[in-house]
């Protein structure tokens, strides 16, 4: 496993709840990431995510964040802020990330850095497409993830097709 893990979380059949998966897909379609970065469409994998944490030093999570704000609003949480957000039910996962990471820490070493980049969803009604507001802000979320990775010293490069547009 690479020392940096980027996970896109969410349920893609519940419209905006799947925005973490959609953002990860857009990231990998538009950028190349070095070998030290592993990406995973984690969907709603729950406890099976434990296996992906072995040997990981840094984790960047992309997900919906229910903070009561305007849909499309970007949110950055780090470390204990993620645990507080989950305790307040702002994050939709069945298995809470902080519990998962604590469980992994009992078996081995926990990641040194955990950052979540998210977006306020508009709806979680059944459907495969993001709402227009979240779709319109998806590039901004991907840009925020790219800037975060670059601030960690990761050499994120646009793919050639994207450089021409």
mmCIF file of N, CA and C in Angstrom, residues 22-148:
data_model
loop_
_atom_site.group_PDB
_atom_site.id
_atom_site.type_symbol
_atom_site.label_atom_id
_atom_site.label_comp_id
_atom_site.label_asym_id
_atom_site.label_seq_id
_atom_site.Cartn_x
_atom_site.Cartn_y
_atom_site.Cartn_z
ATOM 1 N N UNK A 22 -17.858 10.488 -7.079
ATOM 2 C CA UNK A 22 -17.816 11.268 -8.322
ATOM 3 C C UNK A 22 -16.575 12.163 -8.368
ATOM 4 N N UNK A 23 -16.232 12.785 -7.237
ATOM 5 C CA UNK A 23 -15.058 13.667 -7.196
ATOM 6 C C UNK A 23 -13.775 12.863 -7.401
ATOM 7 N N UNK A 24 -13.685 11.691 -6.796
ATOM 8 C CA UNK A 24 -12.500 10.853 -6.985
ATOM 9 C C UNK A 24 -12.363 10.434 -8.446
ATOM 10 N N UNK A 25 -13.472 10.087 -9.064
ATOM 11 C CA UNK A 25 -13.444 9.700 -10.477
ATOM 12 C C UNK A 25 -12.946 10.860 -11.336
ATOM 13 N N UNK A 26 -13.444 12.059 -11.076
ATOM 14 C CA UNK A 26 -13.001 13.223 -11.844
ATOM 15 C C UNK A 26 -11.515 13.502 -11.600
ATOM 16 N N UNK A 27 -11.080 13.357 -10.363
ATOM 17 C CA UNK A 27 -9.665 13.549 -10.033
ATOM 18 C C UNK A 27 -8.792 12.607 -10.860
ATOM 19 N N UNK A 28 -9.142 11.328 -10.901
ATOM 20 C CA UNK A 28 -8.310 10.356 -11.609
ATOM 21 C C UNK A 28 -8.445 10.459 -13.126
ATOM 22 N N UNK A 29 -9.523 11.044 -13.605
ATOM 23 C CA UNK A 29 -9.679 11.274 -15.048
ATOM 24 C C UNK A 29 -8.862 12.466 -15.528
ATOM 25 N N UNK A 30 -8.614 13.420 -14.627
ATOM 26 C CA UNK A 30 -7.979 14.675 -15.030
ATOM 27 C C UNK A 30 -6.540 14.850 -14.566
ATOM 28 N N UNK A 31 -6.114 14.036 -13.612
ATOM 29 C CA UNK A 31 -4.773 14.212 -13.042
ATOM 30 C C UNK A 31 -4.045 12.883 -12.941
ATOM 31 N N UNK A 32 -2.719 12.963 -13.033
ATOM 32 C CA UNK A 32 -1.890 11.797 -12.719
ATOM 33 C C UNK A 32 -1.343 11.982 -11.316
ATOM 34 N N UNK A 33 -1.307 10.890 -10.597
ATOM 35 C CA UNK A 33 -0.805 10.891 -9.230
ATOM 36 C C UNK A 33 0.408 9.976 -9.167
ATOM 37 N N UNK A 34 1.408 10.345 -8.383
ATOM 38 C CA UNK A 34 2.602 9.499 -8.289
ATOM 39 C C UNK A 34 2.300 8.174 -7.581
ATOM 40 N N UNK A 35 3.247 7.259 -7.674
ATOM 41 C CA UNK A 35 3.063 5.921 -7.117
ATOM 42 C C UNK A 35 2.817 5.912 -5.614
ATOM 43 N N UNK A 36 3.270 6.935 -4.892
ATOM 44 C CA UNK A 36 3.062 6.930 -3.441
ATOM 45 C C UNK A 36 1.623 7.258 -3.043
ATOM 46 N N UNK A 37 0.771 7.533 -4.034
ATOM 47 C CA UNK A 37 -0.641 7.838 -3.767
ATOM 48 C C UNK A 37 -1.508 6.718 -4.318
ATOM 49 N N UNK A 38 -2.298 6.131 -3.433
ATOM 50 C CA UNK A 38 -3.272 5.102 -3.809
ATOM 51 C C UNK A 38 -4.652 5.737 -3.758
ATOM 52 N N UNK A 39 -5.464 5.496 -4.772
ATOM 53 C CA UNK A 39 -6.841 5.990 -4.748
ATOM 54 C C UNK A 39 -7.776 4.801 -4.647
ATOM 55 N N UNK A 40 -8.877 5.000 -3.922
ATOM 56 C CA UNK A 40 -9.860 3.933 -3.794
ATOM 57 C C UNK A 40 -11.264 4.517 -3.795
ATOM 58 N N UNK A 41 -12.096 3.955 -4.656
ATOM 59 C CA UNK A 41 -13.528 4.238 -4.646
ATOM 60 C C UNK A 41 -14.078 3.381 -3.517
ATOM 61 N N UNK A 42 -14.201 3.995 -2.345
ATOM 62 C CA UNK A 42 -14.583 3.240 -1.154
ATOM 63 C C UNK A 42 -16.087 3.103 -1.024
ATOM 64 N N UNK A 43 -16.852 3.849 -1.804
ATOM 65 C CA UNK A 43 -18.300 3.734 -1.730
ATOM 66 C C UNK A 43 -18.759 3.708 -0.292
ATOM 67 N N UNK A 44 -19.380 2.617 0.099
ATOM 68 C CA UNK A 44 -19.831 2.413 1.479
ATOM 69 C C UNK A 44 -19.270 1.077 1.968
ATOM 70 N N UNK A 45 -17.955 0.900 1.897
ATOM 71 C CA UNK A 45 -17.327 -0.389 2.197
ATOM 72 C C UNK A 45 -17.310 -0.762 3.667
ATOM 73 N N UNK A 46 -17.491 0.177 4.571
ATOM 74 C CA UNK A 46 -17.536 -0.149 5.990
ATOM 75 C C UNK A 46 -16.239 -0.732 6.512
ATOM 76 N N UNK A 47 -16.344 -1.797 7.306
ATOM 77 C CA UNK A 47 -15.175 -2.384 7.961
ATOM 78 C C UNK A 47 -14.138 -2.925 6.997
ATOM 79 N N UNK A 48 -14.520 -3.232 5.776
ATOM 80 C CA UNK A 48 -13.542 -3.740 4.815
ATOM 81 C C UNK A 48 -12.505 -2.676 4.447
ATOM 82 N N UNK A 49 -12.747 -1.414 4.813
ATOM 83 C CA UNK A 49 -11.763 -0.357 4.583
ATOM 84 C C UNK A 49 -10.507 -0.548 5.444
ATOM 85 N N UNK A 50 -10.621 -1.310 6.526
ATOM 86 C CA UNK A 50 -9.462 -1.535 7.401
ATOM 87 C C UNK A 50 -8.252 -2.041 6.631
ATOM 88 N N UNK A 51 -8.464 -2.929 5.689
ATOM 89 C CA UNK A 51 -7.358 -3.506 4.928
ATOM 90 C C UNK A 51 -6.593 -2.450 4.138
ATOM 91 N N UNK A 52 -7.253 -1.385 3.740
ATOM 92 C CA UNK A 52 -6.605 -0.352 2.935
ATOM 93 C C UNK A 52 -5.762 0.609 3.768
ATOM 94 N N UNK A 53 -5.863 0.551 5.090
ATOM 95 C CA UNK A 53 -5.116 1.470 5.945
ATOM 96 C C UNK A 53 -3.718 0.969 6.291
ATOM 97 N N UNK A 54 -3.420 -0.293 6.004
ATOM 98 C CA UNK A 54 -2.096 -0.837 6.322
ATOM 99 C C UNK A 54 -0.998 -0.087 5.580
ATOM 100 N N UNK A 55 -0.023 0.415 6.325
ATOM 101 C CA UNK A 55 1.117 1.100 5.743
ATOM 102 C C UNK A 55 0.847 2.516 5.275
ATOM 103 N N UNK A 56 -0.357 3.024 5.511
ATOM 104 C CA UNK A 56 -0.723 4.366 5.057
ATOM 105 C C UNK A 56 -0.294 5.393 6.101
ATOM 106 N N UNK A 57 0.369 6.448 5.642
ATOM 107 C CA UNK A 57 0.793 7.527 6.536
ATOM 108 C C UNK A 57 -0.214 8.671 6.568
ATOM 109 N N UNK A 58 -0.790 8.979 5.404
ATOM 110 C CA UNK A 58 -1.731 10.097 5.291
ATOM 111 C C UNK A 58 -2.978 9.631 4.549
ATOM 112 N N UNK A 59 -4.135 10.117 5.007
ATOM 113 C CA UNK A 59 -5.414 9.767 4.387
ATOM 114 C C UNK A 59 -6.150 11.049 4.030
ATOM 115 N N UNK A 60 -6.603 11.113 2.788
ATOM 116 C CA UNK A 60 -7.446 12.216 2.347
ATOM 117 C C UNK A 60 -8.780 11.594 1.926
ATOM 118 N N UNK A 61 -9.848 12.024 2.569
ATOM 119 C CA UNK A 61 -11.187 11.484 2.342
ATOM 120 C C UNK A 61 -12.011 12.532 1.613
ATOM 121 N N UNK A 62 -12.807 12.089 0.660
ATOM 122 C CA UNK A 62 -13.733 12.977 -0.050
ATOM 123 C C UNK A 62 -15.137 12.432 0.199
ATOM 124 N N UNK A 63 -16.036 13.285 0.691
ATOM 125 C CA UNK A 63 -17.363 12.795 1.071
ATOM 126 C C UNK A 63 -18.355 13.953 1.172
ATOM 127 N N UNK A 64 -19.620 13.589 1.301
ATOM 128 C CA UNK A 64 -20.672 14.566 1.595
ATOM 129 C C UNK A 64 -20.569 14.943 3.078
ATOM 130 N N UNK A 65 -20.841 16.209 3.394
ATOM 131 C CA UNK A 65 -20.835 16.685 4.778
ATOM 132 C C UNK A 65 -22.138 17.435 5.014
ATOM 133 N N UNK A 66 -22.931 16.928 5.960
ATOM 134 C CA UNK A 66 -24.238 17.515 6.267
ATOM 135 C C UNK A 66 -24.110 18.512 7.410
ATOM 136 N N UNK A 67 -23.738 19.739 7.085
ATOM 137 C CA UNK A 67 -23.563 20.747 8.118
ATOM 138 C C UNK A 67 -24.714 21.731 8.227
ATOM 139 N N UNK A 68 -25.725 21.575 7.391
ATOM 140 C CA UNK A 68 -26.864 22.478 7.427
ATOM 141 C C UNK A 68 -26.647 23.737 6.608
ATOM 142 N N UNK A 69 -25.552 23.806 5.884
ATOM 143 C CA UNK A 69 -25.264 24.980 5.063
ATOM 144 C C UNK A 69 -25.870 24.860 3.680
ATOM 145 N N UNK A 70 -25.517 25.804 2.839
ATOM 146 C CA UNK A 70 -26.011 25.842 1.456
ATOM 147 C C UNK A 70 -25.387 24.697 0.657
ATOM 148 N N UNK A 71 -26.185 24.029 -0.153
ATOM 149 C CA UNK A 71 -25.648 22.930 -0.956
ATOM 150 C C UNK A 71 -24.543 23.454 -1.862
ATOM 151 N N UNK A 72 -23.505 22.631 -2.009
ATOM 152 C CA UNK A 72 -22.355 23.014 -2.811
ATOM 153 C C UNK A 72 -21.245 23.672 -2.006
ATOM 154 N N UNK A 73 -21.498 23.964 -0.732
ATOM 155 C CA UNK A 73 -20.482 24.583 0.120
ATOM 156 C C UNK A 73 -19.383 23.568 0.419
ATOM 157 N N UNK A 74 -18.133 23.973 0.216
ATOM 158 C CA UNK A 74 -17.002 23.094 0.495
ATOM 159 C C UNK A 74 -16.638 23.158 1.973
ATOM 160 N N UNK A 75 -16.220 22.001 2.491
ATOM 161 C CA UNK A 75 -15.875 21.872 3.902
ATOM 162 C C UNK A 75 -14.558 21.110 4.010
ATOM 163 N N UNK A 76 -13.644 21.607 4.848
ATOM 164 C CA UNK A 76 -12.395 20.888 5.145
ATOM 165 C C UNK A 76 -12.361 20.588 6.631
ATOM 166 N N UNK A 77 -12.168 19.315 6.951
ATOM 167 C CA UNK A 77 -12.052 18.875 8.336
ATOM 168 C C UNK A 77 -10.745 18.103 8.475
ATOM 169 N N UNK A 78 -10.141 18.197 9.667
ATOM 170 C CA UNK A 78 -8.881 17.494 9.890
ATOM 171 C C UNK A 78 -8.877 16.873 11.274
ATOM 172 N N UNK A 79 -8.320 15.679 11.380
ATOM 173 C CA UNK A 79 -8.118 15.015 12.663
ATOM 174 C C UNK A 79 -9.375 14.917 13.497
ATOM 175 N N UNK A 80 -9.323 15.501 14.689
ATOM 176 C CA UNK A 80 -10.439 15.421 15.636
ATOM 177 C C UNK A 80 -11.706 16.114 15.133
ATOM 178 N N UNK A 81 -11.559 17.061 14.218
ATOM 179 C CA UNK A 81 -12.754 17.711 13.643
ATOM 180 C C UNK A 81 -13.626 16.676 12.926
ATOM 181 N N UNK A 82 -13.005 15.664 12.341
ATOM 182 C CA UNK A 82 -13.762 14.616 11.653
ATOM 183 C C UNK A 82 -14.569 13.818 12.664
ATOM 184 N N UNK A 83 -13.953 13.461 13.780
ATOM 185 C CA UNK A 83 -14.660 12.715 14.825
ATOM 186 C C UNK A 83 -15.833 13.525 15.362
ATOM 187 N N UNK A 84 -15.632 14.839 15.586
ATOM 188 C CA UNK A 84 -16.732 15.690 16.072
ATOM 189 C C UNK A 84 -17.856 15.775 15.047
ATOM 190 N N UNK A 85 -17.502 15.908 13.773
ATOM 191 C CA UNK A 85 -18.522 15.979 12.723
ATOM 192 C C UNK A 85 -19.323 14.692 12.674
ATOM 193 N N UNK A 86 -18.642 13.553 12.847
ATOM 194 C CA UNK A 86 -19.355 12.281 12.827
ATOM 195 C C UNK A 86 -20.230 12.131 14.063
ATOM 196 N N UNK A 87 -19.756 12.594 15.202
ATOM 197 C CA UNK A 87 -20.564 12.519 16.418
ATOM 198 C C UNK A 87 -21.831 13.357 16.284
ATOM 199 N N UNK A 88 -21.748 14.428 15.492
ATOM 200 C CA UNK A 88 -22.919 15.281 15.267
ATOM 201 C C UNK A 88 -23.725 14.816 14.053
ATOM 202 N N UNK A 89 -23.358 13.657 13.486
ATOM 203 C CA UNK A 89 -24.053 13.062 12.331
ATOM 204 C C UNK A 89 -24.011 13.946 11.091
ATOM 205 N N UNK A 90 -22.888 14.619 10.907
ATOM 206 C CA UNK A 90 -22.711 15.437 9.711
ATOM 207 C C UNK A 90 -22.183 14.616 8.539
ATOM 208 N N UNK A 91 -21.629 13.436 8.858
ATOM 209 C CA UNK A 91 -21.098 12.546 7.823
ATOM 210 C C UNK A 91 -21.987 11.310 7.741
ATOM 211 N N UNK A 92 -22.271 10.816 6.526
ATOM 212 C CA UNK A 92 -23.299 9.795 6.358
ATOM 213 C C UNK A 92 -22.883 8.334 6.528
ATOM 214 N N UNK A 93 -21.619 7.988 6.742
ATOM 215 C CA UNK A 93 -21.207 6.597 6.739
ATOM 216 C C UNK A 93 -21.843 5.793 7.864
ATOM 217 N N UNK A 94 -22.137 4.527 7.566
ATOM 218 C CA UNK A 94 -22.631 3.613 8.596
ATOM 219 C C UNK A 94 -21.527 3.299 9.602
ATOM 220 N N UNK A 95 -20.334 3.043 9.107
ATOM 221 C CA UNK A 95 -19.188 2.816 9.983
ATOM 222 C C UNK A 95 -18.443 4.141 10.085
ATOM 223 N N UNK A 96 -18.346 4.675 11.279
ATOM 224 C CA UNK A 96 -17.716 5.967 11.480
ATOM 225 C C UNK A 96 -16.214 5.883 11.239
ATOM 226 N N UNK A 97 -15.690 6.835 10.486
ATOM 227 C CA UNK A 97 -14.276 6.822 10.120
ATOM 228 C C UNK A 97 -13.363 6.852 11.332
ATOM 229 N N UNK A 98 -13.677 7.676 12.326
ATOM 230 C CA UNK A 98 -12.795 7.753 13.491
ATOM 231 C C UNK A 98 -12.770 6.434 14.248
ATOM 232 N N UNK A 99 -13.910 5.713 14.281
ATOM 233 C CA UNK A 99 -13.936 4.406 14.923
ATOM 234 C C UNK A 99 -13.115 3.404 14.118
ATOM 235 N N UNK A 100 -13.227 3.484 12.810
ATOM 236 C CA UNK A 100 -12.472 2.603 11.923
ATOM 237 C C UNK A 100 -10.973 2.815 12.101
ATOM 238 N N UNK A 101 -10.561 4.058 12.150
ATOM 239 C CA UNK A 101 -9.143 4.370 12.293
ATOM 240 C C UNK A 101 -8.650 4.000 13.695
ATOM 241 N N UNK A 102 -9.482 4.206 14.711
ATOM 242 C CA UNK A 102 -9.109 3.783 16.063
ATOM 243 C C UNK A 102 -8.963 2.268 16.128
ATOM 244 N N UNK A 103 -9.872 1.546 15.494
ATOM 245 C CA UNK A 103 -9.797 0.094 15.449
ATOM 246 C C UNK A 103 -8.520 -0.349 14.744
ATOM 247 N N UNK A 104 -8.181 0.309 13.651
ATOM 248 C CA UNK A 104 -6.946 -0.017 12.935
ATOM 249 C C UNK A 104 -5.735 0.286 13.810
ATOM 250 N N UNK A 105 -5.784 1.378 14.562
ATOM 251 C CA UNK A 105 -4.684 1.754 15.440
ATOM 252 C C UNK A 105 -4.432 0.730 16.534
ATOM 253 N N UNK A 106 -5.481 0.012 16.951
ATOM 254 C CA UNK A 106 -5.311 -1.042 17.954
ATOM 255 C C UNK A 106 -4.558 -2.228 17.352
ATOM 256 N N UNK A 107 -4.686 -2.414 16.044
ATOM 257 C CA UNK A 107 -4.031 -3.533 15.374
ATOM 258 C C UNK A 107 -2.653 -3.166 14.835
ATOM 259 N N UNK A 108 -2.407 -1.904 14.609
ATOM 260 C CA UNK A 108 -1.141 -1.462 14.016
ATOM 261 C C UNK A 108 -0.971 0.014 14.257
ATOM 262 N N UNK A 109 -0.428 0.715 13.282
ATOM 263 C CA UNK A 109 -0.238 2.149 13.438
ATOM 264 C C UNK A 109 -1.331 2.899 12.684
ATOM 265 N N UNK A 110 -1.774 3.971 13.280
ATOM 266 C CA UNK A 110 -2.786 4.813 12.638
ATOM 267 C C UNK A 110 -2.112 5.774 11.679
ATOM 268 N N UNK A 111 -2.838 6.237 10.668
ATOM 269 C CA UNK A 111 -2.271 7.265 9.792
ATOM 270 C C UNK A 111 -1.887 8.500 10.602
ATOM 271 N N UNK A 112 -0.828 9.174 10.159
ATOM 272 C CA UNK A 112 -0.355 10.375 10.853
ATOM 273 C C UNK A 112 -1.264 11.567 10.610
ATOM 274 N N UNK A 113 -1.834 11.639 9.407
ATOM 275 C CA UNK A 113 -2.652 12.799 9.038
ATOM 276 C C UNK A 113 -3.914 12.285 8.356
ATOM 277 N N UNK A 114 -5.051 12.839 8.796
ATOM 278 C CA UNK A 114 -6.336 12.500 8.178
ATOM 279 C C UNK A 114 -7.062 13.805 7.892
ATOM 280 N N UNK A 115 -7.353 14.031 6.613
ATOM 281 C CA UNK A 115 -8.066 15.233 6.193
ATOM 282 C C UNK A 115 -9.275 14.805 5.382
ATOM 283 N N UNK A 116 -10.383 15.462 5.616
ATOM 284 C CA UNK A 116 -11.593 15.217 4.843
ATOM 285 C C UNK A 116 -11.956 16.489 4.091
ATOM 286 N N UNK A 117 -12.102 16.358 2.779
ATOM 287 C CA UNK A 117 -12.655 17.432 1.967
ATOM 288 C C UNK A 117 -14.048 16.989 1.561
ATOM 289 N N UNK A 118 -15.021 17.821 1.844
ATOM 290 C CA UNK A 118 -16.392 17.461 1.536
ATOM 291 C C UNK A 118 -17.179 18.622 0.982
ATOM 292 N N UNK A 119 -18.407 18.295 0.666
ATOM 293 C CA UNK A 119 -19.325 19.290 0.130
ATOM 294 C C UNK A 119 -20.694 19.068 0.757
ATOM 295 N N UNK A 120 -21.368 20.151 0.997
ATOM 296 C CA UNK A 120 -22.736 20.103 1.514
ATOM 297 C C UNK A 120 -23.655 19.586 0.406
ATOM 298 N N UNK A 121 -24.347 18.461 0.640
ATOM 299 C CA UNK A 121 -25.238 17.931 -0.388
ATOM 300 C C UNK A 121 -26.580 18.664 -0.389
ATOM 301 N N UNK A 122 -27.269 18.562 -1.510
ATOM 302 C CA UNK A 122 -28.618 19.123 -1.588
ATOM 303 C C UNK A 122 -29.654 18.069 -1.211
ATOM 304 N N UNK A 123 -29.446 16.829 -1.687
ATOM 305 C CA UNK A 123 -30.427 15.775 -1.445
ATOM 306 C C UNK A 123 -29.759 14.411 -1.414
ATOM 307 N N UNK A 124 -30.422 13.487 -0.749
ATOM 308 C CA UNK A 124 -29.984 12.091 -0.768
ATOM 309 C C UNK A 124 -31.112 11.201 -1.276
ATOM 310 N N UNK A 125 -31.984 11.797 -2.097
ATOM 311 C CA UNK A 125 -33.058 10.999 -2.682
ATOM 312 C C UNK A 125 -32.485 10.039 -3.719
ATOM 313 N N UNK A 126 -33.174 8.947 -4.007
ATOM 314 C CA UNK A 126 -32.659 7.992 -4.992
ATOM 315 C C UNK A 126 -32.436 8.634 -6.361
ATOM 316 N N UNK A 127 -31.336 8.267 -6.984
ATOM 317 C CA UNK A 127 -30.985 8.774 -8.302
ATOM 318 C C UNK A 127 -29.489 8.651 -8.508
ATOM 319 N N UNK A 128 -29.072 8.597 -9.761
ATOM 320 C CA UNK A 128 -27.662 8.390 -10.080
ATOM 321 C C UNK A 128 -26.892 9.679 -10.360
ATOM 322 N N UNK A 129 -27.587 10.769 -10.631
ATOM 323 C CA UNK A 129 -26.935 12.030 -10.993
ATOM 324 C C UNK A 129 -26.833 12.960 -9.795
ATOM 325 N N UNK A 130 -25.759 13.727 -9.746
ATOM 326 C CA UNK A 130 -25.659 14.787 -8.749
ATOM 327 C C UNK A 130 -26.661 15.882 -9.082
ATOM 328 N N UNK A 131 -27.096 16.616 -8.072
ATOM 329 C CA UNK A 131 -27.945 17.767 -8.323
ATOM 330 C C UNK A 131 -27.135 18.822 -9.078
ATOM 331 N N UNK A 132 -27.807 19.754 -9.715
ATOM 332 C CA UNK A 132 -27.104 20.751 -10.526
ATOM 333 C C UNK A 132 -26.144 21.586 -9.676
ATOM 334 N N UNK A 133 -26.516 21.897 -8.448
ATOM 335 C CA UNK A 133 -25.639 22.710 -7.577
ATOM 336 C C UNK A 133 -24.355 21.951 -7.235
ATOM 337 N N UNK A 134 -24.489 20.697 -6.860
ATOM 338 C CA UNK A 134 -23.286 19.910 -6.514
ATOM 339 C C UNK A 134 -22.455 19.598 -7.751
ATOM 340 N N UNK A 135 -23.099 19.331 -8.868
ATOM 341 C CA UNK A 135 -22.356 19.097 -10.113
ATOM 342 C C UNK A 135 -21.553 20.342 -10.488
ATOM 343 N N UNK A 136 -22.166 21.510 -10.331
ATOM 344 C CA UNK A 136 -21.499 22.768 -10.684
ATOM 345 C C UNK A 136 -20.286 23.045 -9.790
ATOM 346 N N UNK A 137 -20.280 22.509 -8.570
ATOM 347 C CA UNK A 137 -19.196 22.757 -7.621
ATOM 348 C C UNK A 137 -18.187 21.602 -7.539
ATOM 349 N N UNK A 138 -18.414 20.544 -8.326
ATOM 350 C CA UNK A 138 -17.551 19.369 -8.249
ATOM 351 C C UNK A 138 -16.101 19.693 -8.627
ATOM 352 N N UNK A 139 -15.904 20.516 -9.647
ATOM 353 C CA UNK A 139 -14.541 20.907 -10.026
ATOM 354 C C UNK A 139 -13.842 21.659 -8.892
ATOM 355 N N UNK A 140 -14.580 22.489 -8.176
ATOM 356 C CA UNK A 140 -13.989 23.222 -7.046
ATOM 357 C C UNK A 140 -13.545 22.249 -5.955
ATOM 358 N N UNK A 141 -14.331 21.204 -5.722
ATOM 359 C CA UNK A 141 -13.958 20.193 -4.735
ATOM 360 C C UNK A 141 -12.697 19.449 -5.184
ATOM 361 N N UNK A 142 -12.653 19.059 -6.440
ATOM 362 C CA UNK A 142 -11.469 18.373 -6.973
ATOM 363 C C UNK A 142 -10.243 19.290 -6.887
ATOM 364 N N UNK A 143 -10.401 20.562 -7.230
ATOM 365 C CA UNK A 143 -9.297 21.523 -7.123
ATOM 366 C C UNK A 143 -8.788 21.624 -5.683
ATOM 367 N N UNK A 144 -9.711 21.616 -4.712
ATOM 368 C CA UNK A 144 -9.324 21.683 -3.301
ATOM 369 C C UNK A 144 -8.528 20.439 -2.907
ATOM 370 N N UNK A 145 -8.947 19.276 -3.395
ATOM 371 C CA UNK A 145 -8.225 18.032 -3.112
ATOM 372 C C UNK A 145 -6.826 18.090 -3.730
ATOM 373 N N UNK A 146 -6.727 18.565 -4.958
ATOM 374 C CA UNK A 146 -5.429 18.676 -5.628
ATOM 375 C C UNK A 146 -4.520 19.622 -4.844
ATOM 376 N N UNK A 147 -5.031 20.764 -4.418
ATOM 377 C CA UNK A 147 -4.218 21.714 -3.656
ATOM 378 C C UNK A 147 -3.780 21.128 -2.321
ATOM 379 N N UNK A 148 -4.666 20.368 -1.682
ATOM 380 C CA UNK A 148 -4.303 19.713 -0.415
ATOM 381 C C UNK A 148 -3.148 18.743 -0.638
#
